[in-house]
Coordinates of C-alpha atoms in Angstrom, one line a residue:
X38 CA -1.7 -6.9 -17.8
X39 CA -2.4 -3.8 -19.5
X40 CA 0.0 -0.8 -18.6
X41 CA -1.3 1.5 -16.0
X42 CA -2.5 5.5 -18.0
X43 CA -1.8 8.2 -15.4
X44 CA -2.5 11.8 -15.7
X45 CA 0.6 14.4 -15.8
X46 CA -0.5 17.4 -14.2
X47 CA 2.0 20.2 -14.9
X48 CA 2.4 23.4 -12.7
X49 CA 3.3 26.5 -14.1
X50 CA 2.2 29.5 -12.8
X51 CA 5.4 30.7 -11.1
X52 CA 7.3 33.6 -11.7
X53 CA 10.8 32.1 -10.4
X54 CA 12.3 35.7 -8.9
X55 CA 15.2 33.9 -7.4
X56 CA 16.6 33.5 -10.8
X57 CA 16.7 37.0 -12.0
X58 CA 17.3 38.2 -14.4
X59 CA 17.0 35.3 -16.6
X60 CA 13.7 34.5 -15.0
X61 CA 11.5 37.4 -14.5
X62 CA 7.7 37.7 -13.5
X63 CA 7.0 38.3 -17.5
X64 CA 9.1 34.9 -18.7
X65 CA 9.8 33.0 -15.7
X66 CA 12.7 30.1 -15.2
X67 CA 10.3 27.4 -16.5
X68 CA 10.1 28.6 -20.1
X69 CA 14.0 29.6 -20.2
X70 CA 16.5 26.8 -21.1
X71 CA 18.7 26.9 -17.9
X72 CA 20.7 23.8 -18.2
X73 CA 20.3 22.5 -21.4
X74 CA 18.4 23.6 -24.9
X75 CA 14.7 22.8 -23.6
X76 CA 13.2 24.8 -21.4
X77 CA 12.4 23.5 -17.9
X78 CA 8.6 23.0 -19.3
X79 CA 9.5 21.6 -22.2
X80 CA 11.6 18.9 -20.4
X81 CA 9.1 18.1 -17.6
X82 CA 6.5 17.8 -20.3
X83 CA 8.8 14.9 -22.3
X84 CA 9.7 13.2 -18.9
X85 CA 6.0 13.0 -18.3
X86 CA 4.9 11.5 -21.9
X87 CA 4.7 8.3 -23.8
X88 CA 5.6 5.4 -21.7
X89 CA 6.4 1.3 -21.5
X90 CA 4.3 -1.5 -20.8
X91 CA 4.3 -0.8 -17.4
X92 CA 2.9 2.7 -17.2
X93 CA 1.6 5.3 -20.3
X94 CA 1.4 8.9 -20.0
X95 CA -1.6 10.6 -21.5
X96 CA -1.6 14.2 -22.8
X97 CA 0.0 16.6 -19.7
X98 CA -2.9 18.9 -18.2
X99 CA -1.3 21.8 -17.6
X100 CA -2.5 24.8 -15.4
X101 CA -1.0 28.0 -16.0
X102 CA -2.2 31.7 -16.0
X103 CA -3.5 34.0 -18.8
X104 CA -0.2 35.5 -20.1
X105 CA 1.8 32.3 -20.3
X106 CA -1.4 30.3 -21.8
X107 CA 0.3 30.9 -25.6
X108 CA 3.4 30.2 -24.1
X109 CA 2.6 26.6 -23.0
X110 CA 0.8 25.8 -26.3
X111 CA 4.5 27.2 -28.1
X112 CA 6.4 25.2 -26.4
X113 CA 5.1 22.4 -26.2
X114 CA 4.5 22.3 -30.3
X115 CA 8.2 23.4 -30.1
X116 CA 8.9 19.9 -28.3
X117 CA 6.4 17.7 -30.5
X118 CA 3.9 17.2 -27.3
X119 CA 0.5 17.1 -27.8
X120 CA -1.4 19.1 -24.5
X121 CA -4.2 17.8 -23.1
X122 CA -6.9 20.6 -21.1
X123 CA -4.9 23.6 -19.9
X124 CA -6.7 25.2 -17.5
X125 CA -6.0 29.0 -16.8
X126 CA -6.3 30.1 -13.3
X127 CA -7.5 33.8 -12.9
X128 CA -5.0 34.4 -10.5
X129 CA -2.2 32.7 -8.2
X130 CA -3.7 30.9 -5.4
X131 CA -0.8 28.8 -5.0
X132 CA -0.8 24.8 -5.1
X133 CA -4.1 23.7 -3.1
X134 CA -6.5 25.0 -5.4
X135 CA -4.7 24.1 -8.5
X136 CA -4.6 20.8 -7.4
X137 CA -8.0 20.2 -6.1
X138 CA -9.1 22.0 -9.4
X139 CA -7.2 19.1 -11.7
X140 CA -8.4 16.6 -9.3
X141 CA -12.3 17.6 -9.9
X142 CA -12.0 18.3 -13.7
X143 CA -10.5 14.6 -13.9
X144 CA -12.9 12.8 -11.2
X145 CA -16.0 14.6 -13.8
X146 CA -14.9 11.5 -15.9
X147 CA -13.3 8.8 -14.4
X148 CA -12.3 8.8 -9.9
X149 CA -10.4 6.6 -10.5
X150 CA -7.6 8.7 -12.8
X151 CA -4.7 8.7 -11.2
X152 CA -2.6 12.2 -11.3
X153 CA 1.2 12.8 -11.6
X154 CA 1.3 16.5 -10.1
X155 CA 4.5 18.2 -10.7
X156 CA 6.2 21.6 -11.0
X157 CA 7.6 22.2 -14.3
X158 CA 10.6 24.1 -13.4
X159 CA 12.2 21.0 -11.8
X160 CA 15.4 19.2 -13.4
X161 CA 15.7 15.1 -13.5
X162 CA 18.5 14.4 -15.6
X163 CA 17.7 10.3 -15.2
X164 CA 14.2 10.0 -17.0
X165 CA 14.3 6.4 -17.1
X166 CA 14.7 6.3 -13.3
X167 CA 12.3 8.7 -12.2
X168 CA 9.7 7.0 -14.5
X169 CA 10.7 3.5 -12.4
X170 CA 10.2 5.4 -9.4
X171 CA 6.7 6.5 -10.4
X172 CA 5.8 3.1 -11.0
X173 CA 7.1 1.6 -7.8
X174 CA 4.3 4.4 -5.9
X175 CA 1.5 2.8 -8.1
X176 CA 1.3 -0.1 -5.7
X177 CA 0.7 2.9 -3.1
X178 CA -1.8 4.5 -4.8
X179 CA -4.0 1.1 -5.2
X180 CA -3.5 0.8 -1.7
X181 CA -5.5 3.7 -1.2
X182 CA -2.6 6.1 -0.4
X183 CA -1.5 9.4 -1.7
X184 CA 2.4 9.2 -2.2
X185 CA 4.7 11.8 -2.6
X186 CA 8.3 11.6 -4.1
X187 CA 11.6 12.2 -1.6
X188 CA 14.8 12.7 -2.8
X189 CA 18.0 10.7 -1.4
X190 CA 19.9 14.3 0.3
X191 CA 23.4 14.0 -1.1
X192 CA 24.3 17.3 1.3
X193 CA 22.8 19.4 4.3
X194 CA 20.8 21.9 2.9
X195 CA 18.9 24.7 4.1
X196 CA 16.8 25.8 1.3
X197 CA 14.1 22.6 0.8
X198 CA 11.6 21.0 3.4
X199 CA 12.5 17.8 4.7
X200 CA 10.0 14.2 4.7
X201 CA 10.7 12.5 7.6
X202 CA 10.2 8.7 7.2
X203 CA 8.8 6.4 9.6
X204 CA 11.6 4.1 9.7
X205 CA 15.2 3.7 8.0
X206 CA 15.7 4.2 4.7
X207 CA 16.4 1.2 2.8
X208 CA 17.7 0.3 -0.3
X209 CA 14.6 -1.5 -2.3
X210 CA 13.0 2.3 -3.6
X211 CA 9.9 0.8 -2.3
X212 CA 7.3 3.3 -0.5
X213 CA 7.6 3.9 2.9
X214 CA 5.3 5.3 5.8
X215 CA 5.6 9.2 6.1
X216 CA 5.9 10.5 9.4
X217 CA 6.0 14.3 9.0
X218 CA 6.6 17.5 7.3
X219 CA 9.8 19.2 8.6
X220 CA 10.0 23.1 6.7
X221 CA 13.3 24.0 5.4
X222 CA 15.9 23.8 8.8
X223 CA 19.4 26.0 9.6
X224 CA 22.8 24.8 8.5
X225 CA 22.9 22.6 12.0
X226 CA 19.2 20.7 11.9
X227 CA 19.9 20.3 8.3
X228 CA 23.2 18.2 9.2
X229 CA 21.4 16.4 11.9
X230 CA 18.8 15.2 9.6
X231 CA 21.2 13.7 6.8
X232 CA 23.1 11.8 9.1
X233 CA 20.2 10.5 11.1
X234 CA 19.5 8.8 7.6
X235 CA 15.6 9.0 7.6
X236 CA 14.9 12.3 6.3
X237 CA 14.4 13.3 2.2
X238 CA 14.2 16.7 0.5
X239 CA 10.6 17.2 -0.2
X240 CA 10.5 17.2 -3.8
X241 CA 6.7 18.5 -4.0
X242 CA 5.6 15.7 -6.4
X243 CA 2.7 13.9 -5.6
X244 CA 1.3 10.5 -7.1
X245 CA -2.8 9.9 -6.3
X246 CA -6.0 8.8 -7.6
X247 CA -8.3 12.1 -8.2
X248 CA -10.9 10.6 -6.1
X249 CA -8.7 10.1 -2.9
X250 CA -7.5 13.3 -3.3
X251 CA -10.6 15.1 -3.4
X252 CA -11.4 13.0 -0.1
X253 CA -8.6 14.3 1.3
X254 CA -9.9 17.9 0.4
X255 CA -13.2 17.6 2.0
X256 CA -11.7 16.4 4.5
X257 CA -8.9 18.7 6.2
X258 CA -9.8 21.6 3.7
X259 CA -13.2 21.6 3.0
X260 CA -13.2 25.9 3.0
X261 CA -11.8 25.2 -0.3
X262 CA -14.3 22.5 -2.1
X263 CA -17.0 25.1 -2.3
X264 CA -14.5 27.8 -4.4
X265 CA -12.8 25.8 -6.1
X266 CA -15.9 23.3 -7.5
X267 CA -17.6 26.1 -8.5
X268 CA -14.6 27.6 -10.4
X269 CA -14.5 24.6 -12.5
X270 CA -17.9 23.9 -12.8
X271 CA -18.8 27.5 -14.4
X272 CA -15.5 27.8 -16.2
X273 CA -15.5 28.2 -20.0
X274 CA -13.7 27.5 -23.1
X275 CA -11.8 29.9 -24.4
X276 CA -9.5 29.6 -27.6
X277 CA -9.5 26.1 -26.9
X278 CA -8.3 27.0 -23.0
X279 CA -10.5 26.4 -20.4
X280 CA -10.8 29.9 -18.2
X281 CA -11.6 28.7 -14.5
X282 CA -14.3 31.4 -12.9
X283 CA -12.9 34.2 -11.4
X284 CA -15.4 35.2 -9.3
X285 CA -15.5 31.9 -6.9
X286 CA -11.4 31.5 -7.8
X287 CA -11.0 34.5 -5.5
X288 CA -12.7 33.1 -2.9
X289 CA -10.1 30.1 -2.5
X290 CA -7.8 30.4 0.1
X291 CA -3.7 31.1 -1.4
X292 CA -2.5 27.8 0.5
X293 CA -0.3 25.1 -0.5
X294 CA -0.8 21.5 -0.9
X295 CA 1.2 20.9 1.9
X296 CA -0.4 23.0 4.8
X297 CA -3.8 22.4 3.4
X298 CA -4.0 18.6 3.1
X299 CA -1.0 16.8 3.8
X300 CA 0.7 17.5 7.0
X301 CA -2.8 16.3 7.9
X302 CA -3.7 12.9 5.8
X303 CA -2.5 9.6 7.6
X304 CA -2.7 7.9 4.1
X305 CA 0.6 8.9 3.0
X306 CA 3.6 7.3 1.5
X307 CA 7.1 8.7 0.4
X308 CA 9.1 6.7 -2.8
X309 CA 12.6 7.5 -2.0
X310 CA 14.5 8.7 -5.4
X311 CA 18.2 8.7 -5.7
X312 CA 18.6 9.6 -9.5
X313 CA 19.4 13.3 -9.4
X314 CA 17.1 16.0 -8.9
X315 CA 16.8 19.7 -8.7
X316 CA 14.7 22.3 -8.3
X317 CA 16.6 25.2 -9.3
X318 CA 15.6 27.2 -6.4
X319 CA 18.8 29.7 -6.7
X320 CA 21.7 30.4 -8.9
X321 CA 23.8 28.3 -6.9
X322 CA 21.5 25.4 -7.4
X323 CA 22.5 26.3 -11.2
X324 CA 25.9 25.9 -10.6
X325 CA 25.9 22.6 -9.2
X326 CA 23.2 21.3 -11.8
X327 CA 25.6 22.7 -14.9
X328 CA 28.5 20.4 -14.4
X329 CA 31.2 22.6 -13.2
X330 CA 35.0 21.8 -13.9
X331 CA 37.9 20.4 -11.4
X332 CA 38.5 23.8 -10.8
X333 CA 34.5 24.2 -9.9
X334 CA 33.8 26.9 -12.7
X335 CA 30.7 26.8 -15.2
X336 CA 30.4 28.8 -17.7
X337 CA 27.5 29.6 -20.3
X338 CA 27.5 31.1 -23.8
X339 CA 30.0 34.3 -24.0
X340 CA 31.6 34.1 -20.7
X341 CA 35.4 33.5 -20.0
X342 CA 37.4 32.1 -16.6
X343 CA 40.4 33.2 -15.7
X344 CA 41.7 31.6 -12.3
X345 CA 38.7 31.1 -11.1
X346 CA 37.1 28.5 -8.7
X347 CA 34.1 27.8 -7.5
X348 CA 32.2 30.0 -10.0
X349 CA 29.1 30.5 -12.1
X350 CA 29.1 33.2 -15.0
X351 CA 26.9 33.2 -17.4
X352 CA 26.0 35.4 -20.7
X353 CA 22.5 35.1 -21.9
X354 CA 23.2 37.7 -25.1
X355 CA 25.8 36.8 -27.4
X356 CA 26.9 40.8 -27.6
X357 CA 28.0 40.5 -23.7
X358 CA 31.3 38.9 -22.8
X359 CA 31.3 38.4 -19.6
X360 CA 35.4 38.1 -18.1
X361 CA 35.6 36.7 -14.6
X362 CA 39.7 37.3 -12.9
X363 CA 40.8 35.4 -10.0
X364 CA 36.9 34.7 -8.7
X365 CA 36.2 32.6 -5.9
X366 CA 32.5 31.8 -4.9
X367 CA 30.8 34.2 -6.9
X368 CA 28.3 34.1 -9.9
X369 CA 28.0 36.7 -12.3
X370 CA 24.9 36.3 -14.8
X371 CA 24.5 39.0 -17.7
X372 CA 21.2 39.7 -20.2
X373 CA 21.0 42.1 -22.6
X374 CA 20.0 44.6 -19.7
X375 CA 20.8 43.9 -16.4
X376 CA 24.1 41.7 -14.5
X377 CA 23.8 40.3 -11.3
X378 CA 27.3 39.6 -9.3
X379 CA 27.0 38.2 -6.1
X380 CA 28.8 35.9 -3.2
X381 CA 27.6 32.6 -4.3
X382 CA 26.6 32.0 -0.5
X383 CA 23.8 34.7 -0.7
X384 CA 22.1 33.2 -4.0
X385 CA 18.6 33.0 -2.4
X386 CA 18.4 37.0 -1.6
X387 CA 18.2 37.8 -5.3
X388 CA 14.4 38.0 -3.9
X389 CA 15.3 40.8 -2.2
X390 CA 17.4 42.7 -4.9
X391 CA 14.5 41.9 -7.5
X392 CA 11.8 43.7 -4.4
X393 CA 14.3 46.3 -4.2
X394 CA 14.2 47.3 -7.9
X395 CA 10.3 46.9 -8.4
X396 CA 10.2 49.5 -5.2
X397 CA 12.6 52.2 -7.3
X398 CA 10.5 51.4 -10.3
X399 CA 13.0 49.7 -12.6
X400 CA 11.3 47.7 -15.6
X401 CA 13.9 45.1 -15.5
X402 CA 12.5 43.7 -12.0
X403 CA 9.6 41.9 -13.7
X404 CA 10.0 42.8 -17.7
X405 CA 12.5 41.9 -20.4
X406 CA 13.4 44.1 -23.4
X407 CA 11.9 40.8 -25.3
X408 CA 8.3 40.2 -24.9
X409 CA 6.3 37.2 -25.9
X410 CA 2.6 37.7 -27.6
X411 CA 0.5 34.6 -29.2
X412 CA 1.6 36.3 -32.5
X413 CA 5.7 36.3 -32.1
X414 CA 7.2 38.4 -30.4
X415 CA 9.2 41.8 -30.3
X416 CA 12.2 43.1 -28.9
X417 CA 13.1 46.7 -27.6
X418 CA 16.5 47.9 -29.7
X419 CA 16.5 51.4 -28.2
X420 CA 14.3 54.0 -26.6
X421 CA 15.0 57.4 -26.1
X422 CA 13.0 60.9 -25.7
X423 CA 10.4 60.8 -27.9
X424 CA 11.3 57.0 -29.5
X425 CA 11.5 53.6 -29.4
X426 CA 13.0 51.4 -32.0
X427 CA 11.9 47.5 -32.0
X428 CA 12.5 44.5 -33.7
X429 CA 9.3 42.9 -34.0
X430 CA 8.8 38.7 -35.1
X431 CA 5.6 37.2 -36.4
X432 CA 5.4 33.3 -36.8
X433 CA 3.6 32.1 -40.3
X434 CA -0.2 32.7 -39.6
X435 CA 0.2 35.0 -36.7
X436 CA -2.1 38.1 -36.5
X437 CA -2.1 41.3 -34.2
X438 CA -4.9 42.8 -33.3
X439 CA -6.7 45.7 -35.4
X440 CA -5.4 48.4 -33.4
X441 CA -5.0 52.3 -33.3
X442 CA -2.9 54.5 -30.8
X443 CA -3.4 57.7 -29.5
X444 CA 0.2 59.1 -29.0
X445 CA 2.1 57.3 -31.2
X446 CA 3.2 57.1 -35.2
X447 CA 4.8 53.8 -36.5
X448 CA 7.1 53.6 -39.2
X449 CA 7.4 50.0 -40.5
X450 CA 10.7 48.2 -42.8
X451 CA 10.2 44.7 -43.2
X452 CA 13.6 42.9 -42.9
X453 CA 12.5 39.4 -43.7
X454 CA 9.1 37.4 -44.9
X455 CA 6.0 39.0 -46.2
X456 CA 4.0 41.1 -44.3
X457 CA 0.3 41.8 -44.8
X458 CA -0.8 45.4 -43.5
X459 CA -4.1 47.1 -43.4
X460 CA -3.9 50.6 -43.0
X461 CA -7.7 52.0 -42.3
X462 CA -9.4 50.7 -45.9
X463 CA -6.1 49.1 -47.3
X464 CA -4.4 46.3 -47.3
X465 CA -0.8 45.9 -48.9
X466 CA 1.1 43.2 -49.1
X467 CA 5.1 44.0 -48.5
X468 CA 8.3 42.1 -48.6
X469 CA 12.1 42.7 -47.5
X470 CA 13.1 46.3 -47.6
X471 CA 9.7 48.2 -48.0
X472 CA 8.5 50.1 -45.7
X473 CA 5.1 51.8 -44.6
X474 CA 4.2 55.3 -42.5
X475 CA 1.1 54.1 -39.5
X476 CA -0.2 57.8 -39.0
X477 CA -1.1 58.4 -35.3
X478 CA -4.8 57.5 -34.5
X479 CA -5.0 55.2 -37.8
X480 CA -6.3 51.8 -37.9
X481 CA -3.9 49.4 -38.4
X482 CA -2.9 45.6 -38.9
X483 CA -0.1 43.3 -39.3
X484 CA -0.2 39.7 -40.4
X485 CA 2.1 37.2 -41.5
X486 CA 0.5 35.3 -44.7
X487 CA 3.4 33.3 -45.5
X488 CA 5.5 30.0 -44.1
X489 CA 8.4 31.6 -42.6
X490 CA 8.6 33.8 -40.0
X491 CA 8.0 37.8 -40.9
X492 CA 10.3 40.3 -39.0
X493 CA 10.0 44.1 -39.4
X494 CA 11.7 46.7 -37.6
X495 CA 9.4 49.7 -36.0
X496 CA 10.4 53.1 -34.9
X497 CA 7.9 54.5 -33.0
X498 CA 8.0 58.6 -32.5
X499 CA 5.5 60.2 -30.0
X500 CA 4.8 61.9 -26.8
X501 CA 3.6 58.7 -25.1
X502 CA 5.3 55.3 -26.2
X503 CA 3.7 53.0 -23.2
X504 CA 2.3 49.7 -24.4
X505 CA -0.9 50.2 -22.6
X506 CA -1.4 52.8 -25.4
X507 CA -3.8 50.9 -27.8
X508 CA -7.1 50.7 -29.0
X509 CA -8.1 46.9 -30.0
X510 CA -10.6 46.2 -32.4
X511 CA -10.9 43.3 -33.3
X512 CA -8.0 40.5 -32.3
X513 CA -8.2 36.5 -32.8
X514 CA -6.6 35.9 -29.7
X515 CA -9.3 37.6 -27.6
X516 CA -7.2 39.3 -25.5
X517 CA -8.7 43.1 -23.8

């Protein structure tokens, strides 16, 4: 019998605040390696791809939003993964309409494609058993059912939902009948339900046909058929992306799969999985996924322990040692601008710090001082009155955009590569250690014509030095 194709359908829209400041509403945690050298993307993308003669993956669909949409294509070149559509949603309207929005661009061609919807800021260290578990649901899903995938609780914990089976648990993996939604319970209910034995975390992965799913749709959430179809069916191609409408996007409600469609659908079944799961939902949900010692203390890139226990600390910028003493329950996680010490006990109101700082205005609640563009990226060295010094990167073929500014001068010393530059009529080529004056108000451009990547330093001098200072011209990526 021929192997069963299914659909992955990748999530990644989040921006992960829980996690500052590695994850931040300009890079979130699913394009940052947490617990390993892939990102979270990149690894949910390779867990979803290829497959035996049981089941084969086709190309991941991926639904993202406009500033991560170069991002995704990176990364997933980066990991050798061919994408399939990736369809960019104008704005966050959390997991309904990006679902119903996959399930209608798929049912346009074939009903009866079945989807593999999952977040892609999830870790599943046992590929091999996650992918059995996915093909124990297909008999499910033939069935006519909509299954979603609970994990085996291995502790009481407060910050997931619960599934709460229809019967025992048992031992085969097979699906079972779905009795209800329970949202995420206190410290006592969450020790009630593990030893009752029938309750899973709700891992928010869902196996289905597109066809039963858009059923399901019109049928406890038909406010959102109208919206949503019409976003997909008057979306266009951009850049090889496919931009959903705006204008009837807005009108979906911002409701997730859960509330809109299945606390309500009888057709439901749950595939237990047991094979270690997480979804990274605080820095203490780090900790335990990064293998800590006897002692309980993990430790990433500069960082040192000293008679410590029960302890995360982490360096994400190899000039910051970070020295924990005598430390008991506490993380400690450095970048190149920010730390964050806390009990770990109080991991999940990081939220609340990271609200905190956007209300006092503080660009390190949502930005880092290294910033992805389509071309490369660049990386703020140091600022001042009056100045700004960056380290700028540009892959091989990458372009900015023809550009002037009306505050600022640029004065440019390529480090590494070849740079092409127009300045107004003229274009030079320049190599390591030349240099070139960008006069304010002059049209300018900076390319990378060769096969290794171009980096330049640029100190900017000027009264204003704000990136939304800049007049585009013309720029391949079509951005404003």
């Amino acid at each position: 019998m021929a192997p069963t194709t299914i659909t992955p359908v990748l999530l990644c829209g989040g921006s992960g605040t829980r996690l500052w400041p590695l994850s931040r509403k300009s890079y979130p945690k699913q394009f940052v390696p947490m617990t390993g050298t892939e990102t979270l993307f990149q690894a949910s993308a390779r867990r979803f791809s290829g497959g035996d003669e049981d089941l084969v993956f086709t190309a991941p669909m991926v639904l993202t939003n406009s500033d991560f949409r170069f991002i995704v294509t990176e990364q997933l070149a980066e990991a050798g993964i061919d994408p399939g559509e990736i369809l960019i949603e104008p704005e966050g309207r959390n997991t309904a309409p990006a679902i119903l929005a996959a399930a209608l661009r798929l049912a346009a061609t074939d009903p009866e494609a079945i989807l593999l919807v999952a977040p892609s800021d999830h870790v599943v260290p046992d590929i091999p058993a996650f992918r059995a578990a996915v093909a124990r649901g297909l008999s499910a899903v033939r069935a006519g059912d909509m299954v979603t995938f609970g994990i085996v609780p291995t502790r009481p914990e407060t910050g997931y939902g619960y599934l709460e089976l229809s019967g025992p648990l048992d031992a085969s993996g097979a699906p079972l009948a779905l009795s209800r939604f329970v949202e995420k319970p206190d410290a006592d209910r969450a020790a009630e339900m593990v030893a009752a034995g029938n309750y899973l975390w709700n891992a928010g992965i869902f196996l289905l046909r597109a066809g039963d799913a858009i059923a399901a749709f019109d049928a406890f959430a038909p406010q959102l058929m109208a919206p949503v179809r019409a976003a997909v069916e008057e979306a266009k191609t951009d850049l090889g992306f496919l931009r959903l409408a705006p204008e009837p996007w807005q009108q979906a409600e911002d409701v997730s799969i859960d509330y809109a469609v299945m606390e309500k659908a009888a057709n439901l079944s749950v595939v237990p999985f047991t094979g270690g799961w997480s979804d990274l939902g605080g820095w203490d949900a780090v900790w335990q996924a990064s293998a800590p010692d006897a002692e309980g203390v993990a430790t990433s890139g500069e960082a040192t322990a000293i008679d410590c226990r029960n302890t995360l600390l982490r360096s994400e910028n190899d000039q910051v040692e970070v020295v924990g003493i005598g430390l008991d329950n506490i993380l400690a996680v450095a970048t190149g601008d920010a730390v964050l010490v806390a009990d770990m006990s109080r991991a999940q109101e990081v939220k609340t710090a990271v609200a905190l700082l956007k209300e006092k205005g503080a660009r390190q609640a949502t930005s880092f001082p290294k910033e992805h563009r389509p071309w490369g990226w660049f990386e703020r060295l140091a600022d001042g009155t009056r100045f700004q010094v960056k380290r700028i990167v540009v892959h091989p073929g990458g372009v900015l955009s023809l550009q002037s500014h009306f505050h600022r001068s640029e004065h440019w010393v390529v480090v590494s590569g070849t740079a092409r530059v127009t300045l107004d009529d003229t274009v030079t080529l320049m190599t390591e250690n030349q240099s070139i004056y960008i006069p304010c108000g002059a049209r300018h451009r900076l390319e990378n014509p060769g096969r290794v990547p171009m980096v330049l330093i640029e100190i900017q001098t000027g009264a204003y030095l704000g990136e939304d200072d800049i007049i585009r011209y013309e720029d391949i990526y079509a951005r404003g």
